[in-house]
XYZ file of C-alpha atoms in Angstrom:
487
model
C 134.355 93.825 111.017
C 132.728 93.538 107.624
C 134.366 93.087 104.226
C 132.315 95.583 102.260
C 130.445 98.651 103.360
C 127.902 100.174 100.979
C 126.785 103.742 101.669
C 123.317 104.358 100.283
C 120.457 101.941 99.560
C 119.409 103.038 96.114
C 119.231 100.450 93.347
C 122.905 100.831 92.558
C 124.001 100.490 96.159
C 121.776 97.465 96.768
C 122.999 95.851 93.497
C 126.584 96.321 94.599
C 125.780 94.890 98.016
C 124.112 91.785 96.491
C 127.086 91.177 94.161
C 129.463 91.313 97.144
C 127.208 89.120 99.313
C 126.874 86.499 96.610
C 130.660 86.367 96.460
C 130.663 85.245 100.083
C 131.702 88.541 101.635
C 130.319 90.096 104.804
C 128.357 93.172 103.758
C 126.950 96.154 105.589
C 124.573 98.678 103.970
C 124.390 102.106 105.610
C 121.414 104.351 104.762
C 120.905 107.951 105.934
C 117.101 107.826 105.768
C 114.800 105.819 108.020
C 113.571 103.811 105.042
C 115.441 101.875 102.386
C 115.351 102.174 98.618
C 116.879 105.485 97.673
C 115.360 106.419 94.298
C 112.910 103.482 94.361
C 110.869 104.253 97.448
C 107.077 104.123 97.536
C 105.013 105.854 100.237
C 101.560 107.327 101.047
C 102.377 110.958 100.288
C 98.855 112.347 100.016
C 96.040 110.264 101.524
C 95.863 106.834 103.154
C 95.754 104.056 100.567
C 97.282 106.129 97.806
C 100.762 104.728 97.107
C 103.083 107.175 95.341
C 106.578 106.605 94.042
C 108.736 109.076 95.886
C 111.303 109.292 93.074
C 111.379 107.038 89.995
C 108.146 105.405 88.859
C 108.507 103.852 85.384
C 111.615 101.895 84.375
C 112.442 101.702 80.650
C 115.924 100.257 81.378
C 114.962 97.643 83.995
C 113.944 94.673 81.860
C 116.870 95.286 79.483
C 119.437 95.410 82.300
C 121.959 92.532 82.112
C 122.595 92.733 85.881
C 118.907 92.760 86.802
C 118.516 89.642 84.685
C 121.544 88.004 86.304
C 120.318 88.821 89.782
C 116.870 87.382 89.088
C 115.094 90.731 89.205
C 113.507 90.229 85.806
C 112.005 86.764 86.127
C 113.492 85.091 89.205
C 111.528 83.826 92.220
C 112.046 87.122 94.062
C 111.454 89.366 91.037
C 108.810 92.097 91.329
C 105.652 91.467 89.358
C 106.480 93.546 86.327
C 103.664 95.226 84.420
C 104.571 95.994 80.802
C 101.898 98.328 79.430
C 100.481 98.092 75.930
C 101.082 101.839 75.526
C 104.571 102.849 76.643
C 103.985 106.572 76.607
C 101.703 109.226 75.156
C 102.048 112.826 74.055
C 98.848 114.921 73.800
C 98.717 118.002 71.620
C 96.136 120.782 71.419
C 92.850 119.987 69.718
C 92.535 116.526 71.172
C 95.294 115.042 69.045
C 97.959 112.773 70.527
C 100.866 110.567 69.609
C 100.972 107.179 71.283
C 104.137 105.094 71.463
C 102.621 101.623 71.591
C 104.885 98.747 72.398
C 103.781 97.390 69.037
C 105.912 99.370 66.582
C 103.554 98.685 63.664
C 100.646 100.121 65.626
C 102.701 103.194 66.475
C 103.704 103.684 62.832
C 100.044 103.382 61.713
C 98.985 106.020 64.222
C 101.603 108.537 63.019
C 100.248 108.703 59.479
C 102.617 110.276 56.985
C 105.440 110.314 59.534
C 105.005 106.661 60.432
C 107.661 105.408 57.992
C 110.137 107.987 59.261
C 109.483 106.834 62.839
C 110.140 103.264 61.787
C 113.415 104.221 60.095
C 114.464 105.998 63.290
C 113.732 103.165 65.695
C 113.650 99.836 63.854
C 117.379 99.579 63.038
C 118.118 99.990 66.761
C 115.540 97.395 67.724
C 117.199 94.978 65.316
C 120.347 95.221 67.417
C 118.919 95.921 70.872
C 121.572 93.960 72.720
C 124.374 95.840 71.007
C 122.709 99.190 71.747
C 122.293 98.309 75.393
C 125.937 97.197 75.640
C 127.160 100.365 73.924
C 125.134 102.733 76.116
C 125.399 100.625 79.250
C 128.979 101.339 80.255
C 131.592 104.119 79.980
C 132.343 105.462 76.518
C 136.157 105.061 76.594
C 136.138 101.593 75.052
C 135.682 99.786 71.740
C 132.062 98.767 71.298
C 131.328 95.055 71.040
C 128.775 95.659 68.321
C 130.210 98.400 66.051
C 127.140 98.278 63.789
C 124.812 99.022 66.711
C 127.070 101.802 67.905
C 127.206 103.320 64.400
C 123.456 103.210 63.976
C 122.911 104.727 67.389
C 125.527 107.426 66.925
C 124.201 108.407 63.503
C 120.699 108.941 64.875
C 122.025 110.814 67.936
C 123.873 113.152 65.612
C 120.702 113.816 63.700
C 118.332 114.267 66.608
C 120.924 116.002 68.787
C 121.581 118.844 66.302
C 119.560 121.285 64.217
C 119.212 118.492 61.668
C 116.439 117.078 63.889
C 113.771 118.924 61.883
C 114.604 117.107 58.661
C 113.127 113.702 59.450
C 109.470 114.461 60.119
C 106.957 116.518 58.168
C 104.108 116.797 60.722
C 104.084 117.879 64.338
C 102.910 114.754 66.215
C 105.949 112.516 65.617
C 108.587 115.142 66.513
C 106.650 116.030 69.645
C 106.355 112.341 70.550
C 110.132 111.944 70.299
C 110.991 115.282 71.965
C 108.964 114.313 75.026
C 111.294 111.345 75.504
C 114.421 113.396 74.845
C 113.412 115.871 77.547
C 113.766 113.149 80.221
C 117.486 113.997 80.179
C 116.872 117.643 81.044
C 119.051 120.516 79.767
C 119.227 122.499 76.573
C 117.925 121.214 73.228
C 118.980 119.934 70.843
C 121.926 118.103 72.394
C 123.735 114.891 71.585
C 123.474 113.546 75.124
C 119.743 114.101 75.464
C 119.127 112.734 71.995
C 121.060 109.620 72.875
C 119.078 109.127 76.078
C 115.841 109.644 74.132
C 116.831 107.133 71.470
C 117.623 104.482 74.082
C 114.401 104.679 75.951
C 112.313 105.140 72.773
C 113.899 101.878 71.569
C 112.882 100.191 74.844
C 109.323 101.480 74.349
C 108.982 99.194 71.336
C 111.238 96.453 72.717
C 111.244 95.249 76.328
C 108.679 97.900 77.231
C 108.461 100.597 79.918
C 107.837 98.350 82.898
C 106.367 99.188 86.298
C 106.579 96.918 89.350
C 103.133 96.145 90.776
C 102.629 98.055 93.999
C 105.298 100.657 93.286
C 109.015 101.010 92.729
C 109.716 99.960 96.328
C 109.257 96.371 95.071
C 112.653 96.613 93.336
C 114.426 97.536 96.580
C 112.469 94.938 98.520
C 113.567 92.159 96.157
C 117.247 93.126 96.560
C 116.864 93.474 100.328
C 115.370 89.953 100.497
C 118.458 88.593 98.835
C 120.714 90.482 101.235
C 118.797 89.131 104.201
C 119.313 85.598 102.925
C 123.075 86.228 102.883
C 123.099 87.747 106.341
C 123.966 91.256 105.314
C 123.740 93.969 107.973
C 121.384 96.874 107.219
C 121.742 100.142 109.123
C 119.184 102.967 108.692
C 118.968 106.483 110.131
C 122.727 106.700 109.807
C 123.829 109.611 107.647
C 127.525 109.429 106.722
C 129.092 112.881 107.013
C 132.699 111.857 106.302
C 134.467 108.938 104.731
C 136.414 108.236 107.946
C 133.126 107.051 109.511
C 132.993 103.985 107.192
C 136.663 103.123 106.679
C 136.631 99.972 108.847
C 136.078 97.558 105.958
C 138.363 96.503 103.126
C 136.140 98.048 100.492
C 133.675 100.925 100.615
C 131.185 101.544 97.823
C 129.453 104.877 97.693
C 125.996 105.087 96.188
C 126.211 108.834 96.756
C 127.046 111.979 94.930
C 130.783 112.634 94.581
C 130.512 115.321 97.286
C 131.303 112.820 100.065
C 134.779 112.288 98.562
C 135.713 115.828 99.495
C 135.789 114.756 103.143
C 138.926 112.672 102.408
C 142.376 113.797 101.370
C 142.482 113.635 97.559
C 145.309 114.011 95.054
C 145.252 117.552 93.704
C 144.604 116.472 90.111
C 141.647 114.249 91.029
C 140.164 116.856 93.378
C 140.431 119.544 90.708
C 138.709 117.269 88.146
C 135.992 116.436 90.702
C 135.370 120.098 91.452
C 134.765 120.684 87.747
C 131.999 118.107 87.750
C 128.725 119.934 87.181
C 125.234 119.283 88.446
C 122.190 119.879 86.310
C 118.791 121.462 86.639
C 116.432 120.396 89.409
C 112.899 119.091 89.445
C 109.801 120.334 91.189
C 107.511 117.372 91.866
C 103.798 117.078 92.625
C 101.871 113.974 93.633
C 98.079 113.868 93.305
C 95.405 111.633 94.812
C 92.559 111.496 92.293
C 88.892 110.653 92.626
C 88.997 108.810 89.263
C 90.774 108.704 85.913
C 92.311 111.802 84.387
C 89.757 113.204 81.851
C 92.144 113.348 78.892
C 90.695 115.074 75.803
C 92.031 112.186 73.807
C 90.940 108.985 75.578
C 93.897 107.015 74.148
C 96.206 108.957 76.445
C 94.545 107.197 79.358
C 96.088 103.907 78.291
C 99.656 105.079 78.852
C 101.167 105.140 82.359
C 103.691 107.770 81.134
C 102.521 111.009 79.542
C 104.687 113.885 78.307
C 103.135 117.344 78.383
C 104.371 120.632 76.970
C 102.971 120.729 73.471
C 105.014 120.864 70.280
C 108.704 120.132 69.802
C 109.301 123.891 69.609
C 107.425 124.531 72.852
C 109.286 121.831 74.773
C 112.676 122.879 73.455
C 111.907 126.496 74.396
C 110.820 125.418 77.856
C 113.890 123.290 78.476
C 116.309 125.913 77.050
C 114.779 128.581 79.296
C 115.279 126.473 82.413
C 118.867 125.661 81.332
C 119.449 129.440 81.263
C 118.204 129.704 84.839
C 114.672 130.901 84.130
C 111.794 129.654 86.314
C 109.207 127.790 84.237
C 106.086 129.727 83.370
C 107.591 133.112 84.244
C 107.747 135.785 81.532
C 109.088 133.601 78.789
C 107.571 133.070 75.342
C 108.218 130.880 72.351
C 110.163 132.715 69.661
C 108.327 132.638 66.341
C 105.153 131.218 67.904
C 103.073 134.393 67.636
C 103.876 135.457 71.149
C 102.086 132.438 72.625
C 102.886 131.911 76.336
C 105.465 129.182 76.895
C 104.223 126.049 78.648
C 106.476 123.962 80.898
C 107.566 120.465 80.029
C 105.819 118.147 82.495
C 106.524 114.450 82.860
C 103.462 112.659 84.183
C 103.039 109.120 85.467
C 99.570 107.658 86.078
C 100.519 104.137 87.276
C 97.107 103.137 88.443
C 95.822 102.929 84.873
C 97.626 99.574 84.767
C 98.079 98.876 88.491
C 94.853 99.290 90.530
C 96.746 98.309 93.723
C 98.197 101.827 93.870
C 94.931 103.469 95.016
C 91.618 102.640 96.669
C 88.962 101.130 94.388
C 87.915 103.577 91.701
C 90.605 106.097 92.650
C 93.969 106.853 90.998
C 97.369 108.379 91.732
C 99.287 110.742 89.533
C 102.985 111.674 89.834
C 104.419 114.603 87.903
C 107.443 116.879 87.754
C 108.742 119.775 85.782
C 112.316 120.956 85.366
C 113.369 124.035 87.278
C 116.652 125.842 87.969
C 118.891 124.120 90.535
C 117.883 124.894 94.094
C 114.532 126.446 93.097
C 111.943 126.867 95.805
C 109.018 126.809 93.371
C 105.901 124.954 94.454
C 104.838 123.560 91.075
C 101.300 122.513 92.067
C 99.483 125.173 90.075
C 101.912 125.049 87.167
C 101.546 121.279 86.766
C 97.805 121.338 87.385
C 97.334 123.959 84.644
C 99.405 121.985 82.159
C 97.467 118.782 82.827
C 94.212 120.735 82.596
C 95.349 122.039 79.214
C 95.056 118.533 77.782
C 92.536 117.128 80.278
C 89.796 119.692 80.921
C 88.177 118.986 84.273
C 91.364 117.579 85.861
C 91.021 119.975 88.795
C 87.643 118.436 89.615
C 89.110 114.972 90.220
C 91.934 116.105 92.530
C 91.352 114.973 96.107
C 94.722 115.988 97.544
C 98.267 116.837 96.452
C 101.764 117.008 97.884
C 104.537 119.159 96.383
C 108.311 119.092 96.659
C 110.438 121.960 95.376
C 113.876 121.308 93.947
C 115.429 122.489 97.220
C 113.196 120.046 99.144
C 114.050 117.192 96.785
C 117.751 117.907 97.448
C 117.173 118.008 101.204
C 115.233 114.745 101.124
C 118.078 112.980 99.335
C 121.544 114.553 99.519
C 122.533 112.751 96.323
C 120.068 114.930 94.444
C 122.142 118.049 94.753
C 119.868 121.111 94.490
C 117.145 118.835 93.066
C 119.244 117.213 90.324
C 117.866 113.666 90.319
C 120.570 112.503 87.928
C 123.517 113.297 90.230
C 125.189 115.317 87.506
C 124.313 117.235 84.372
C 123.750 115.058 81.307
C 125.771 116.388 78.410
C 128.287 114.773 76.125
C 131.310 115.950 78.107
C 129.895 114.517 81.335
C 129.028 111.227 79.757
C 132.747 110.814 79.097
C 133.771 112.536 82.388
C 131.461 110.949 84.938
C 132.724 112.128 87.318
C 136.269 112.040 85.914
C 137.883 110.868 82.679
C 139.086 107.315 83.338
C 138.867 103.815 81.922
C 137.702 102.802 85.427
C 135.808 105.828 86.735
C 134.269 103.820 89.624
C 137.671 103.638 91.340
C 138.667 106.627 93.462
C 142.187 107.540 94.659
C 141.083 106.921 98.256
C 142.345 103.463 99.205
C 139.528 100.899 98.974
C 136.819 103.426 98.110
C 134.680 103.120 94.967
C 131.860 105.271 93.597
C 128.784 103.416 92.355
C 126.056 106.060 92.033
C 124.457 107.675 88.972
C 127.473 110.036 88.965
C 129.373 107.139 87.316
C 128.822 105.352 84.001
C 126.474 104.488 82.521
C 124.639 107.312 84.290
C 121.114 107.551 85.677
C 118.219 105.063 85.340
C 117.072 102.108 87.431
C 119.235 99.301 85.998
C 121.835 98.633 88.707
C 124.693 98.733 86.178
C 126.720 101.393 88.087
C 126.702 99.234 91.185
C 127.520 96.144 89.257
C 130.631 97.657 87.611
C 131.873 99.199 90.834
C 131.324 95.972 92.846
C 133.070 93.808 90.230
C 136.038 96.179 90.221
C 136.239 96.318 94.008
C 136.010 92.568 94.379
C 138.772 91.990 91.858
C 141.131 94.647 93.255
C 140.489 94.206 96.972
C 139.695 90.503 97.260
C 141.090 88.915 94.133
C 137.615 87.692 93.178
C 136.172 87.575 89.646
C 132.379 87.668 89.373
């Protein structure tokens, strides 16, 4: 017998397991895959010696996470070696131009010319109240914010950048493209309040705690949590897919770092089941990993300083690309930008080149590159050529440095990890309604009506990102209700 069973070994599941183990409870972690880590796995996907992040790669929310700090993942003895790049992200544009979001806000402002002051007015008031912004966005929305000023500043900017008013702030094209590339992380149609909010949060982190990477790959985050579990004697079970809740009902509390789909294998109250069936999943991703013979030959050399690069061109181009995918259109297929002279539409591509700051990720002189583009849910598109062409657009000669590649369609991403339903890596569409209803409307959405069962995945507040907060909230609730423990 164990006290707590955690299903899924992603960062939220492992965080929940560590919280329970630290409280003195007997913990078992059950993982469907043969390896542990969920969304923070690292593997040789192309060639020997090239270490690719299978899912997430750069972690804007990690160093700002209250639970990661409490668990010693930021600066404790077991913490990964965090690399905080000087350039958080870059956004190249045609003609060799580029916007660079340096961690130094003043440097970023200087690089944006006439729009620099507008960028400062967008970001600086949030930076001044970073802790309040993290608290406001780091839990469910049905509560009174601890820092109303931070919430007001954040909400005002989300309203601006999440509506058609988003064109009023900037006069040039570099600054709006630089911000839109961040907004597009959230996937879905543009402009939208939810994606603007997500963009504001991680743009703030870009000039605050930074967009950190663990040396050696994201697996280091899982390994640090697993080391803590080993010290507390937790049981780890791999190659054990859970098909029904009855398979893991032998403990007093069960925490699910899974999509809500697993709950349908239990008898649910009609009202809860109906609400859960209305929960919507979002678009998928098609991912490509590349082993490179050397650095990417960016037309603007400054782009080579940033581990994260957003491709897709102007704000208009990116919005058109994301809106087309939201309507179910495959990227790059017979769609054009309205009002852009009939120019072919380019896909939004999120690129990570971690070896520009972490040489351990590839053999000497070589590099790895990770990229994905948004696609309709369940798409079977192999995005290798689409992504290659978009990188080549801003880095002529990129094809010549590619040694090998490995592609995963949205359908394959969903098959690899059942939580990524049809390739949705966020375990649920990100829109305003589903930030309130994640996966149901409740002041304690981590609790389910199934006795002793709690949901702790990205399908619960505060939503996706590698910060462990979902697991923390669910574990604290379970420990209080099932064991009378306050942590």
